[in-house]
Structures are given as structure tokens and as C-alpha cells.
Amino acid sequence: MESTTETDTNGLTRTEVAERVASGKTNAFSADTSRSAWSIVRANVFTLFNGIVFACFLVLFLVGRWQDALFGLAAFANAIIGCVQEFRAKSALDRLALMNAPRALVLREGVQAEVAPGEVVLDDVLILRAGEQVPADARILTSHGLQIDESMLTGESDPVEKQPSDDALSGAVVVGGEGTAQATRVGADSYANRFAGEAKRFSLVSSELRASVDRVLKWVSWVIGPVGLLVLNAQIIVGGGYATVFSSGAWVQAVVNTIAALTAMIPLGLVLMTSIAFAVGASRLARRQVLVNELPAVEGLARVDVVCLDKTGTLTVGEIGFDAAHPLAGSTTELSGTAAAVLSWFAASPDANATARSMGTAYPVTHPLVVRGYVPFSSARKWSAVTFSEIPGAWVMGAPEMVFGDAATSDATELGRMVTTLAETGRRTLVLGRSETPLSEADIESEQLPSELTAVLVLTFREQVRPDAAQTLEYFTRQEVGIRIISGDNPRTVAAIAREVGLDVAEGYDARRLPEGDAELADVLDRHSVFGRVTPEQKKRMVTALQSHGHTVAMTGDGVNDALAIKAADIGIAMNSGSPATKAVARLVLLDGQFSHLPDVVAEGRQVIANIERVSMLFLNKTVYATLLAIMFGVLVLEFPFLPRQLSITDGLTIGIPAFFLALMPNAARYVPGFLRRSLSFAIPSGVVVALGLTWYTFVARGLGVQEEQLRTGATVILAVVGIWILAVLARPLNRFKVIVVGAMFVLLIAVFTIPLAREFFVLVDPGEDLAIALTGIAIVMVAAIEVVRLLHRRLVLSPKTAATTRVIARASTATTPPAGVVAGIITTVVVVLAYAFGVLATGFGILVFLGRYDPDVSTSAFSLAGAAIALFGLLVLAVAAGIRRGSGLSRLMLTIFLGVAVALNAVVIVFGDRWDWGAAVTVLVAATLITLMWSPPVARGFGRIRESSMGAARP
């Protein structure tokens, strides 16, 4: 609906408004949601990998092998959780639509009225002021320094000076001056609503986790087709060849084996865990009054290495209070009369900001003044000027440096000395100047200062520093996150506030001296941390300059003048008290305005990144070994050694379920770029170890001439034991909670292997004595190889920064010293070697005891369960042995407990066995020796207290 009505400066009448409402010419608009329900379902359900998984799921049902279709549950869960998550995000986005201004000012019948944006009608006269959004497309009628930012609509970041007859787009933000405009297009015809789909599109924040996971999925999609054909061909040949498999029915097993290989290659759980970690992180932050507009933003702040802070409303509470008026020489008599009247007018002017309004109590309006000429305040100029009918000359109030230039900071002038002295006390300063010459039309038109200005008063204002600011900045300093305080105030005032909150800074940098070149600007930002007299455009330039030097930048603020910088930053953080436009472009909103929540956000982000990195190694390890197994068994024409249901055991109990707990555990490790590289650098070699070990085992089993069910059972046992070991390795350093998780998964595995109903469902049989010995030896070799891979991964792959960070955290949290003396050092080394030896011995012996009693009649006997428990505690001893060398008190306590339990379990084997068991006797002897050595006085003095142990601090 476009306007053709001539402008009436008094606005519309009630009758005209009613006519337009009746004819539907209102600004009410019900936009389509950011994403339709169908598009969300389509995006989460109809994906390539879900297509593969559901197709495999359907095939197994059609061939009557529903028992092997358990993997489909993961795909269903992933799709459901993804849909629920996006529906919640969709709801939030609909509430954060572009047209979210809380009010609109219109002129009707010569009277200002406040209406909802949807109640604006065609031809309404809109009153535009700084900080507000334009509610409808309009044509400018009057302009007094009117500056509008249309960056959220047009992509043009520079505010535009608007003159009469210019167009203003709905959704644009007024950043300076004031004016009026007539609504020319409303409702669905307005610019913002016509492009609502683009304006409200969910713009994804940069996420290394999401990008890395997507990259892995893309790689798998390239190989899954050829590998599937290779495996199917091999399984058909093993089943008797193409000529016979279809007549004999062997094609069913060939299809099942192929599906087992393909589904194992897809890391569906990794996508699920990442989504859950983001969602839980956002939920936790919501309970701390932090609104996360985009879930990956939880990760984003953890990657930030520079935080740019706007002083007002961030370091200070944002409530400015008038302090005092300081007359300059020769102007004392002015204060009681003319100057006081002028100050009262500035305090009550229509476009007065919070600073000016704070003078209202000290200088109330007693005699209203008639304005002859006026240059409104602009955040870019930082001054306003006025000429009155009753008072001669012109009056200017603004920032001293912007009004009087270098004279306001020079020690050679009285003004400079006063401003400098007052600013160094942390007070904000403004100056009231007077010119004998009134404002001319040229001055008003060009928005320039009147000539021959003299300073009359220096006005000071006080801000209250947030009580939590110093503690929050100290946290960022400890975390090696750079701080840049950016403000439009006097640099000395900003520096004084910075010193008050604990920053070591001598003076602030005057932004008027910032270089024009981006490279030079970035160099200045690297050398200085406090900046004053910064314009909104400079704030944005400073953010982009820091980014050009490789920094990940967070920007906090609450004013509309911060919106450009917040939008340009990697992570924009807005206070809830800020303008709607600022909150609309921010990734995070502090609902209660508490700056102290930022460490919580950093902690949540670091927890997400560090835990998902740990979890990703589990899932990627499976993808690697599954892919290699599929290729090797296809090339070597071997029958795949697992049924899909058997892989579901190991996937669920060694990867999926524990990954859920590990992904949500506390973790304060600092972020270091290279998530995917570090994950793959462990997953690939460990996956190679698993694939080669299982291939080796398959050849050994075929050489022994065992049945196919025995071969599959042995392969499942190996993968379960090695999977638990990989879980324990990646969970290091173990704490009480992690021990419970690892132990619980092992217990569940033993339950699957021992409960008759579960054994029957998963087709688990007695592997026989010869195969039991062979698979035990192969499993021990694989466990040792995985330990070597993890050791090399820590030593060679982790960046120096990561290693240094780990060492710093370890030193800070252990508070221990190495064992004193050469003898103690030697004994400690012997203890570590014996601990590793015991772990290998106990694990192997436990597996043999367990499988040696693997008989339908005695599968749940004390011997079988004791053997399984011995293997578990052998793995746990291996997992905590490294902590002994570091002097961890908790490692020693855990190792003592594990060894004691292992002694008791081996005693059961010795006492209740039908013969003397030398394996159990040797295990008991080594365990007793270890306990004695660890608690001997020379060694015991080198261990830290349990409560201070690094084992209690979760790290990747």
C-alpha cells in the first residue's frame, strides 16, 4: 500500500486513522515464520545419512532380521532431537523478528501518540529519535541531524544522513539526531516485510565443531557407496558366488553383513552428541539469565581471545548521575542565572540523552526558553548547540575535546588543566561553551560549531562501577583473554574506570588519533587496551581490525551505537537493558544485565568444545576402523565378523552411552584451534590398530577352524574390551564419576555376555579354549598399541600451547612436588612400571578366566563374573598408572582400591578353583608389591593431597 496523500504537518485525524484501519492500510503484518515446520522436519529427517540408515533399517525388516536393526534407534533419536531443538529455535526466532521495536511515536491531530508498530497506518507522521527503529517505510519530512543505520536491511554499514524527501526503510535504526517522516508503505508492502524471509533467516554463527562434523560426514558420503559395493561383492562370493547365493538364500546373510559394515561407518552419534551438548549448554546458561540466540554461540565465546567492552552499561551500571558544575575563571556569575537556565533546557530537551537528563534535578526548568536554532546531539559529533530568543548568542554542550579540540587536554589552558584533573578521578566531563554569535542557518545546515566559543563550565558526572566487573576482568586475564575497553568518553575518564576495575593502564588512547589504515589500526589495538572518544563506526573498525590479526573477538554493549560493532564481532553480547536493535543482532543477551555471567558462558563453551573433542575421538575411531574393516574384508574376500546387532552392543556401551555422560561433564580446558586435526590424529591410528587387530584375529580364527558364530563372538569380545580401553584412555584423568561411567559400561557388557536371554539374542556362544587364548593375546596387544598411540598423540600432536596449558592447570591443581631423593624416584619409576605390567597381566588373565568358564551351565558362576571383574580392574589400573608419575594423590588412592579389589577377586579364583591357579597367584603378588611400594615413606611423601589432585579436574 503506497501513499499518495499530501503531507499534513499535524498528522492524521482520528477519522482518517479509522478509515485506513477499516480498509486494511495498517502496518499489521503476520509474517511467515523463519522456517516452516515442514522445512525443519525435512532438514532433520530427509538427510543423506538418515536415508542410508532408514533404507538399511527397512531392508533388515523385509528380510526378517529385525533383531539386527537396533542401529535405527540412533537415527530416530537424532532426527527427533534435531526437530525438537530447531522448533525451539524457530519459536525464539519468531519472537526476535526484525520488526521488534517496542513502540512507535506518531503525530496525530498535532499530538504525539505512542502506538504499537502494527497500529501505524498509511500516511501517519512518524517521530524519529535516536535509538528507535523506523516502524514503516517512510519519506522524511523534517531532519535535525537525522542519521539512520540501514545495515540490517541493505548491508551498508555506514549511517546515512537523511534530508527532507529522502526515504527511510522500515527496520532501520535511528543512530543520531531527530526528525519526522510520513509512512509511505505499511504492512506486507514495507521493505522489511517484503524481505522478511531474508531478514529473519537464521544466520549461523561460526562453529568449528559443526563445521568439522559436517566435513567428516561429507568424507564418509564420498566413500560409503563404493565401499558398500565392495563389501557386498565379497559377502556374495563368500556365500557361494552370484550363481548360488540367490537360490540358496545365502544372499540374506550377505546383505546383513553389508549393512553391518555400512552402518558402522556413519558417525550418527557424533551429530547427536554435538546437538545435545549445545542444547544443554544453552539450557544451563538460560538458568543463569543468559539468552543464547544461536546454540553454537555457546561454543563461540570459548574460542574468543579478545573481549571488547563498552564502558557504560558494561563495566558501569549505566546509570549516570550529575556530580557538579565547575566554573572557569571569569564565569562564576553566569552560574546563578543564564548558564543555569541553559543547563535546565539541555536537561529537558526532547533528544536529551541519559547524561543530559541527569542534570534535571539540579537544574529544573523554571522558565521555558524559546529555541530559535538548534543542532541536535549526535554520537558522531558528541555535541549539541542551541540559540534562544531570550538569551543572546549560542550555547554548546558536549565533550570538551570535540568542542574545544586540543585546548581541552592541554596543560597550557585552564580548561585543559581542569578537564584533565577531573577526568583522572574517573568522572565523565562535559563542557558548556558560549559564543556571542547566534547559530546561523549555515551553521545549522552544515552542523558546525559557532565561531569564537569560550568555555563557561566544566560539568562532571559519576558512574557506578559494577561490583562484579573487577572479578570478571581478573578471570579473563587469568584465562589469557585480551581486554579492550572502548568508550565514547574522555580517554582519561575511561582509563580511571579501567584502573578502578583492576587493569594496569596509565592512560587511555584518544580514538581521534587512530590511523586510517586497517593494518596500522590493528597494530595500535595490539599495543593499547583502553580507548576513549570512540565513534560507533570506529568501534566496528576496531573489531574488524582485531579480526584481521587472527583474533576471535567478542563485543559487549547496550546502546544502539554498539550495534554495528556487536554485529561485526564473532560473538556479540548485549545487555537486556539495551536497545531492541542491539539485542536483535547479538548472539547472547544477558537478561539481568550482569556482566559477571560472561565467565559462565566461557566455561560452558569450553566444556562443550573440550568434551565434544573427547567424544569425537570415540566416534571417529569407530568410523575409521569400520571403514578400514569394510575395505580390507572386501578386498580379502572375508565374511564380515559382526552382525549388526553385535555392533550395536559395542556402539552403545563403549561409545554412545558413555559419550552422553562425558559430553556433559565439567571441563575447563582452554580452547585451542584445530579440533578436527587433533581428533583425527588419534582416531586414525587407533582405528588402524583396531582394524588390523580384528583382521589378524579373523585369520587366526579361520586357521583354528572355528564356527562362524564362535568367530563373531570372539570379535565382539575383542571389540568390547578394546572399546572399553579406548573409553578409559580418552576419559583420563579418571575421577570418581568417570570410574563409575567406565565401570558401569563394563558391567553392562558383562551382563550382555552372561545373561542367557541376551546371549541368545546377540548370538554369543562359547568361543572354545584355543580361540579364547588367541583373542586374549590379540586384545592385550591391541590395548598396548592403543596406549602407545595415545602417548604419541599427547607428545607429538598436541600443540605447544595445549601442552603448556595442560601443564599449568596440572601444576595449579595438584600443588605437589616430585618425590624427593634418588631412591624415591627410582621406587616411583618401579611402581609405574609394575602398575602397567599388572594392568596388562590382570586384563589378560581376567579375559581367560571369563572365557574359560563361558559355558551355558556355568556362565553366571562366580568364576565367570570374577574373571570379568579382574579384566575391568586391570584396565582401570592401566588407566590411572600415569597419574602415579605426576604425584597425584587421587591416582594413588584409586590404584590402591583397584589393586585391593583385584586381590580379592583373584583370591576367589584361587580358593574356589578346582586347581592351583598360578596366574591368580602372580597377580596377587604383583598387586601386594605395588601397594606396599606406593605407601612406603620415601614414595608417600611425594604424593599430593587427594582433594588437591589433578585427577579431580576434568581435562581432555
PDB file of N, CA, C and O in Angstrom, residues 636-681:
ATOM      1  N   LEU A 636      39.998 -58.664   0.716  1.00  0.00           N
ATOM      2  CA  LEU A 636      40.473 -60.008   1.048  1.00  0.00           C
ATOM      3  C   LEU A 636      39.384 -61.065   0.905  1.00  0.00           C
ATOM      4  O   LEU A 636      39.653 -62.256   1.114  1.00  0.00           O
ATOM      5  N   VAL A 637      38.183 -60.638   0.567  1.00  0.00           N
ATOM      6  CA  VAL A 637      37.029 -61.535   0.378  1.00  0.00           C
ATOM      7  C   VAL A 637      36.831 -62.400   1.621  1.00  0.00           C
ATOM      8  O   VAL A 637      36.902 -63.634   1.591  1.00  0.00           O
ATOM      9  N   LEU A 638      36.626 -61.730   2.750  1.00  0.00           N
ATOM     10  CA  LEU A 638      36.355 -62.394   4.020  1.00  0.00           C
ATOM     11  C   LEU A 638      34.944 -62.046   4.475  1.00  0.00           C
ATOM     12  O   LEU A 638      34.443 -60.957   4.195  1.00  0.00           O
ATOM     13  N   GLU A 639      34.321 -62.964   5.192  1.00  0.00           N
ATOM     14  CA  GLU A 639      32.994 -62.677   5.727  1.00  0.00           C
ATOM     15  C   GLU A 639      33.127 -61.679   6.869  1.00  0.00           C
ATOM     16  O   GLU A 639      33.997 -61.815   7.738  1.00  0.00           O
ATOM     17  N   PHE A 640      32.253 -60.679   6.854  1.00  0.00           N
ATOM     18  CA  PHE A 640      32.331 -59.628   7.871  1.00  0.00           C
ATOM     19  C   PHE A 640      32.122 -60.259   9.245  1.00  0.00           C
ATOM     20  O   PHE A 640      31.179 -61.036   9.444  1.00  0.00           O
ATOM     21  N   PRO A 641      32.988 -59.931  10.234  1.00  0.00           N
ATOM     22  CA  PRO A 641      32.997 -60.677  11.510  1.00  0.00           C
ATOM     23  C   PRO A 641      31.959 -60.239  12.533  1.00  0.00           C
ATOM     24  O   PRO A 641      32.074 -60.604  13.705  1.00  0.00           O
ATOM     25  N   PHE A 642      30.981 -59.443  12.135  1.00  0.00           N
ATOM     26  CA  PHE A 642      29.973 -58.976  13.085  1.00  0.00           C
ATOM     27  C   PHE A 642      28.591 -59.034  12.447  1.00  0.00           C
ATOM     28  O   PHE A 642      28.445 -58.832  11.233  1.00  0.00           O
ATOM     29  N   LEU A 643      27.602 -59.275  13.288  1.00  0.00           N
ATOM     30  CA  LEU A 643      26.220 -58.996  12.924  1.00  0.00           C
ATOM     31  C   LEU A 643      25.902 -57.557  13.338  1.00  0.00           C
ATOM     32  O   LEU A 643      26.509 -57.032  14.275  1.00  0.00           O
ATOM     33  N   PRO A 644      24.956 -56.895  12.678  1.00  0.00           N
ATOM     34  CA  PRO A 644      24.614 -55.523  13.075  1.00  0.00           C
ATOM     35  C   PRO A 644      24.232 -55.416  14.545  1.00  0.00           C
ATOM     36  O   PRO A 644      24.580 -54.460  15.227  1.00  0.00           O
ATOM     37  N   ARG A 645      23.535 -56.429  15.073  1.00  0.00           N
ATOM     38  CA  ARG A 645      23.111 -56.352  16.471  1.00  0.00           C
ATOM     39  C   ARG A 645      24.316 -56.442  17.412  1.00  0.00           C
ATOM     40  O   ARG A 645      24.298 -55.867  18.498  1.00  0.00           O
ATOM     41  N   GLN A 646      25.362 -57.166  16.995  1.00  0.00           N
ATOM     42  CA  GLN A 646      26.563 -57.256  17.825  1.00  0.00           C
ATOM     43  C   GLN A 646      27.322 -55.936  17.842  1.00  0.00           C
ATOM     44  O   GLN A 646      27.878 -55.534  18.865  1.00  0.00           O
ATOM     45  N   LEU A 647      27.336 -55.256  16.722  1.00  0.00           N
ATOM     46  CA  LEU A 647      27.946 -53.921  16.700  1.00  0.00           C
ATOM     47  C   LEU A 647      27.142 -52.944  17.544  1.00  0.00           C
ATOM     48  O   LEU A 647      27.699 -51.984  18.088  1.00  0.00           O
ATOM     49  N   SER A 648      25.826 -53.178  17.646  1.00  0.00           N
ATOM     50  CA  SER A 648      25.014 -52.300  18.489  1.00  0.00           C
ATOM     51  C   SER A 648      25.456 -52.387  19.940  1.00  0.00           C
ATOM     52  O   SER A 648      25.371 -51.405  20.688  1.00  0.00           O
ATOM     53  N   ILE A 649      25.942 -53.568  20.370  1.00  0.00           N
ATOM     54  CA  ILE A 649      26.433 -53.715  21.741  1.00  0.00           C
ATOM     55  C   ILE A 649      27.610 -52.780  21.972  1.00  0.00           C
ATOM     56  O   ILE A 649      27.629 -51.960  22.888  1.00  0.00           O
ATOM     57  N   THR A 650      28.625 -52.931  21.136  1.00  0.00           N
ATOM     58  CA  THR A 650      29.846 -52.144  21.331  1.00  0.00           C
ATOM     59  C   THR A 650      29.609 -50.661  21.074  1.00  0.00           C
ATOM     60  O   THR A 650      30.167 -49.813  21.775  1.00  0.00           O
ATOM     61  N   ASP A 651      28.782 -50.345  20.083  1.00  0.00           N
ATOM     62  CA  ASP A 651      28.486 -48.931  19.806  1.00  0.00           C
ATOM     63  C   ASP A 651      27.801 -48.275  20.998  1.00  0.00           C
ATOM     64  O   ASP A 651      28.153 -47.164  21.402  1.00  0.00           O
ATOM     65  N   GLY A 652      26.828 -48.966  21.561  1.00  0.00           N
ATOM     66  CA  GLY A 652      26.066 -48.370  22.652  1.00  0.00           C
ATOM     67  C   GLY A 652      26.826 -48.295  23.948  1.00  0.00           C
ATOM     68  O   GLY A 652      26.825 -47.261  24.629  1.00  0.00           O
ATOM     69  N   LEU A 653      27.534 -49.372  24.312  1.00  0.00           N
ATOM     70  CA  LEU A 653      28.136 -49.458  25.643  1.00  0.00           C
ATOM     71  C   LEU A 653      29.583 -48.966  25.710  1.00  0.00           C
ATOM     72  O   LEU A 653      30.071 -48.682  26.803  1.00  0.00           O
ATOM     73  N   THR A 654      30.252 -48.874  24.592  1.00  0.00           N
ATOM     74  CA  THR A 654      31.621 -48.333  24.636  1.00  0.00           C
ATOM     75  C   THR A 654      31.726 -46.955  23.989  1.00  0.00           C
ATOM     76  O   THR A 654      32.756 -46.299  24.112  1.00  0.00           O
ATOM     77  N   ILE A 655      30.655 -46.504  23.312  1.00  0.00           N
ATOM     78  CA  ILE A 655      30.708 -45.203  22.637  1.00  0.00           C
ATOM     79  C   ILE A 655      29.487 -44.353  22.977  1.00  0.00           C
ATOM     80  O   ILE A 655      29.592 -43.299  23.602  1.00  0.00           O
ATOM     81  N   GLY A 656      28.309 -44.803  22.582  1.00  0.00           N
ATOM     82  CA  GLY A 656      27.111 -43.956  22.652  1.00  0.00           C
ATOM     83  C   GLY A 656      26.716 -43.523  24.043  1.00  0.00           C
ATOM     84  O   GLY A 656      26.632 -42.327  24.340  1.00  0.00           O
ATOM     85  N   ILE A 657      26.473 -44.483  24.951  1.00  0.00           N
ATOM     86  CA  ILE A 657      26.014 -44.132  26.300  1.00  0.00           C
ATOM     87  C   ILE A 657      27.082 -43.380  27.090  1.00  0.00           C
ATOM     88  O   ILE A 657      26.805 -42.324  27.664  1.00  0.00           O
ATOM     89  N   PRO A 658      28.334 -43.893  27.152  1.00  0.00           N
ATOM     90  CA  PRO A 658      29.346 -43.118  27.899  1.00  0.00           C
ATOM     91  C   PRO A 658      29.621 -41.749  27.286  1.00  0.00           C
ATOM     92  O   PRO A 658      29.931 -40.801  28.007  1.00  0.00           O
ATOM     93  N   ALA A 659      29.503 -41.638  25.952  1.00  0.00           N
ATOM     94  CA  ALA A 659      29.727 -40.343  25.307  1.00  0.00           C
ATOM     95  C   ALA A 659      28.735 -39.316  25.805  1.00  0.00           C
ATOM     96  O   ALA A 659      29.068 -38.132  25.959  1.00  0.00           O
ATOM     97  N   PHE A 660      27.510 -39.744  26.068  1.00  0.00           N
ATOM     98  CA  PHE A 660      26.497 -38.822  26.577  1.00  0.00           C
ATOM     99  C   PHE A 660      26.934 -38.224  27.910  1.00  0.00           C
ATOM    100  O   PHE A 660      26.817 -37.019  28.137  1.00  0.00           O
ATOM    101  N   PHE A 661      27.456 -39.058  28.804  1.00  0.00           N
ATOM    102  CA  PHE A 661      27.903 -38.559  30.106  1.00  0.00           C
ATOM    103  C   PHE A 661      29.168 -37.723  29.979  1.00  0.00           C
ATOM    104  O   PHE A 661      29.299 -36.674  30.609  1.00  0.00           O
ATOM    105  N   LEU A 662      30.111 -38.180  29.159  1.00  0.00           N
ATOM    106  CA  LEU A 662      31.357 -37.430  29.001  1.00  0.00           C
ATOM    107  C   LEU A 662      31.118 -36.066  28.366  1.00  0.00           C
ATOM    108  O   LEU A 662      31.807 -35.094  28.675  1.00  0.00           O
ATOM    109  N   ALA A 663      30.131 -35.972  27.475  1.00  0.00           N
ATOM    110  CA  ALA A 663      29.860 -34.707  26.786  1.00  0.00           C
ATOM    111  C   ALA A 663      29.280 -33.656  27.716  1.00  0.00           C
ATOM    112  O   ALA A 663      29.318 -32.464  27.398  1.00  0.00           O
ATOM    113  N   LEU A 664      28.749 -34.064  28.860  1.00  0.00           N
ATOM    114  CA  LEU A 664      28.101 -33.119  29.760  1.00  0.00           C
ATOM    115  C   LEU A 664      28.887 -32.896  31.050  1.00  0.00           C
ATOM    116  O   LEU A 664      28.423 -32.201  31.945  1.00  0.00           O
ATOM    117  N   MET A 665      30.093 -33.445  31.125  1.00  0.00           N
ATOM    118  CA  MET A 665      30.881 -33.313  32.349  1.00  0.00           C
ATOM    119  C   MET A 665      31.565 -31.954  32.415  1.00  0.00           C
ATOM    120  O   MET A 665      31.837 -31.326  31.386  1.00  0.00           O
ATOM    121  N   PRO A 666      31.880 -31.473  33.630  1.00  0.00           N
ATOM    122  CA  PRO A 666      32.655 -30.228  33.745  1.00  0.00           C
ATOM    123  C   PRO A 666      34.001 -30.377  33.070  1.00  0.00           C
ATOM    124  O   PRO A 666      34.642 -31.424  33.141  1.00  0.00           O
ATOM    125  N   ASN A 667      34.438 -29.327  32.405  1.00  0.00           N
ATOM    126  CA  ASN A 667      35.720 -29.360  31.717  1.00  0.00           C
ATOM    127  C   ASN A 667      36.136 -27.925  31.455  1.00  0.00           C
ATOM    128  O   ASN A 667      35.442 -27.186  30.759  1.00  0.00           O
ATOM    129  N   ALA A 668      37.259 -27.507  32.021  1.00  0.00           N
ATOM    130  CA  ALA A 668      37.695 -26.114  31.927  1.00  0.00           C
ATOM    131  C   ALA A 668      38.886 -25.936  31.009  1.00  0.00           C
ATOM    132  O   ALA A 668      39.571 -24.914  31.059  1.00  0.00           O
ATOM    133  N   ALA A 669      39.172 -26.916  30.155  1.00  0.00           N
ATOM    134  CA  ALA A 669      40.333 -26.807  29.269  1.00  0.00           C
ATOM    135  C   ALA A 669      40.180 -25.621  28.328  1.00  0.00           C
ATOM    136  O   ALA A 669      39.099 -25.355  27.812  1.00  0.00           O
ATOM    137  N   ARG A 670      41.259 -24.901  28.099  1.00  0.00           N
ATOM    138  CA  ARG A 670      41.213 -23.753  27.207  1.00  0.00           C
ATOM    139  C   ARG A 670      41.092 -24.199  25.758  1.00  0.00           C
ATOM    140  O   ARG A 670      41.595 -25.245  25.374  1.00  0.00           O
ATOM    141  N   TYR A 671      40.457 -23.348  24.998  1.00  0.00           N
ATOM    142  CA  TYR A 671      40.264 -23.666  23.576  1.00  0.00           C
ATOM    143  C   TYR A 671      41.557 -23.458  22.795  1.00  0.00           C
ATOM    144  O   TYR A 671      42.267 -22.475  22.989  1.00  0.00           O
ATOM    145  N   VAL A 672      41.859 -24.406  21.935  1.00  0.00           N
ATOM    146  CA  VAL A 672      42.978 -24.287  21.002  1.00  0.00           C
ATOM    147  C   VAL A 672      42.451 -24.689  19.631  1.00  0.00           C
ATOM    148  O   VAL A 672      41.803 -25.722  19.494  1.00  0.00           O
ATOM    149  N   PRO A 673      42.666 -23.882  18.585  1.00  0.00           N
ATOM    150  CA  PRO A 673      42.168 -24.239  17.250  1.00  0.00           C
ATOM    151  C   PRO A 673      42.732 -25.588  16.795  1.00  0.00           C
ATOM    152  O   PRO A 673      43.784 -26.036  17.252  1.00  0.00           O
ATOM    153  N   GLY A 674      42.013 -26.227  15.883  1.00  0.00           N
ATOM    154  CA  GLY A 674      42.484 -27.489  15.327  1.00  0.00           C
ATOM    155  C   GLY A 674      41.765 -28.698  15.893  1.00  0.00           C
ATOM    156  O   GLY A 674      42.353 -29.762  16.016  1.00  0.00           O
ATOM    157  N   PHE A 675      40.485 -28.524  16.222  1.00  0.00           N
ATOM    158  CA  PHE A 675      39.702 -29.604  16.825  1.00  0.00           C
ATOM    159  C   PHE A 675      39.733 -30.871  15.965  1.00  0.00           C
ATOM    160  O   PHE A 675      40.049 -31.964  16.449  1.00  0.00           O
ATOM    161  N   LEU A 676      39.439 -30.749  14.676  1.00  0.00           N
ATOM    162  CA  LEU A 676      39.341 -31.930  13.821  1.00  0.00           C
ATOM    163  C   LEU A 676      40.702 -32.591  13.625  1.00  0.00           C
ATOM    164  O   LEU A 676      40.811 -33.819  13.631  1.00  0.00           O
ATOM    165  N   ARG A 677      41.748 -31.783  13.486  1.00  0.00           N
ATOM    166  CA  ARG A 677      43.090 -32.348  13.299  1.00  0.00           C
ATOM    167  C   ARG A 677      43.493 -33.177  14.514  1.00  0.00           C
ATOM    168  O   ARG A 677      44.014 -34.286  14.375  1.00  0.00           O
ATOM    169  N   ARG A 678      43.259 -32.625  15.711  1.00  0.00           N
ATOM    170  CA  ARG A 678      43.634 -33.368  16.913  1.00  0.00           C
ATOM    171  C   ARG A 678      42.799 -34.636  17.070  1.00  0.00           C
ATOM    172  O   ARG A 678      43.311 -35.682  17.483  1.00  0.00           O
ATOM    173  N   SER A 679      41.514 -34.538  16.756  1.00  0.00           N
ATOM    174  CA  SER A 679      40.648 -35.709  16.897  1.00  0.00           C
ATOM    175  C   SER A 679      41.061 -36.819  15.932  1.00  0.00           C
ATOM    176  O   SER A 679      41.182 -37.987  16.308  1.00  0.00           O
ATOM    177  N   LEU A 680      41.294 -36.442  14.680  1.00  0.00           N
ATOM    178  CA  LEU A 680      41.661 -37.450  13.683  1.00  0.00           C
ATOM    179  C   LEU A 680      43.051 -38.013  13.931  1.00  0.00           C
ATOM    180  O   LEU A 680      43.325 -39.168  13.594  1.00  0.00           O
ATOM    181  N   SER A 681      43.936 -37.196  14.510  1.00  0.00           N
ATOM    182  CA  SER A 681      45.298 -37.679  14.753  1.00  0.00           C
ATOM    183  C   SER A 681      45.329 -38.799  15.789  1.00  0.00           C
ATOM    184  O   SER A 681      46.291 -39.573  15.842  1.00  0.00           O
TER     185      SER A 681
END
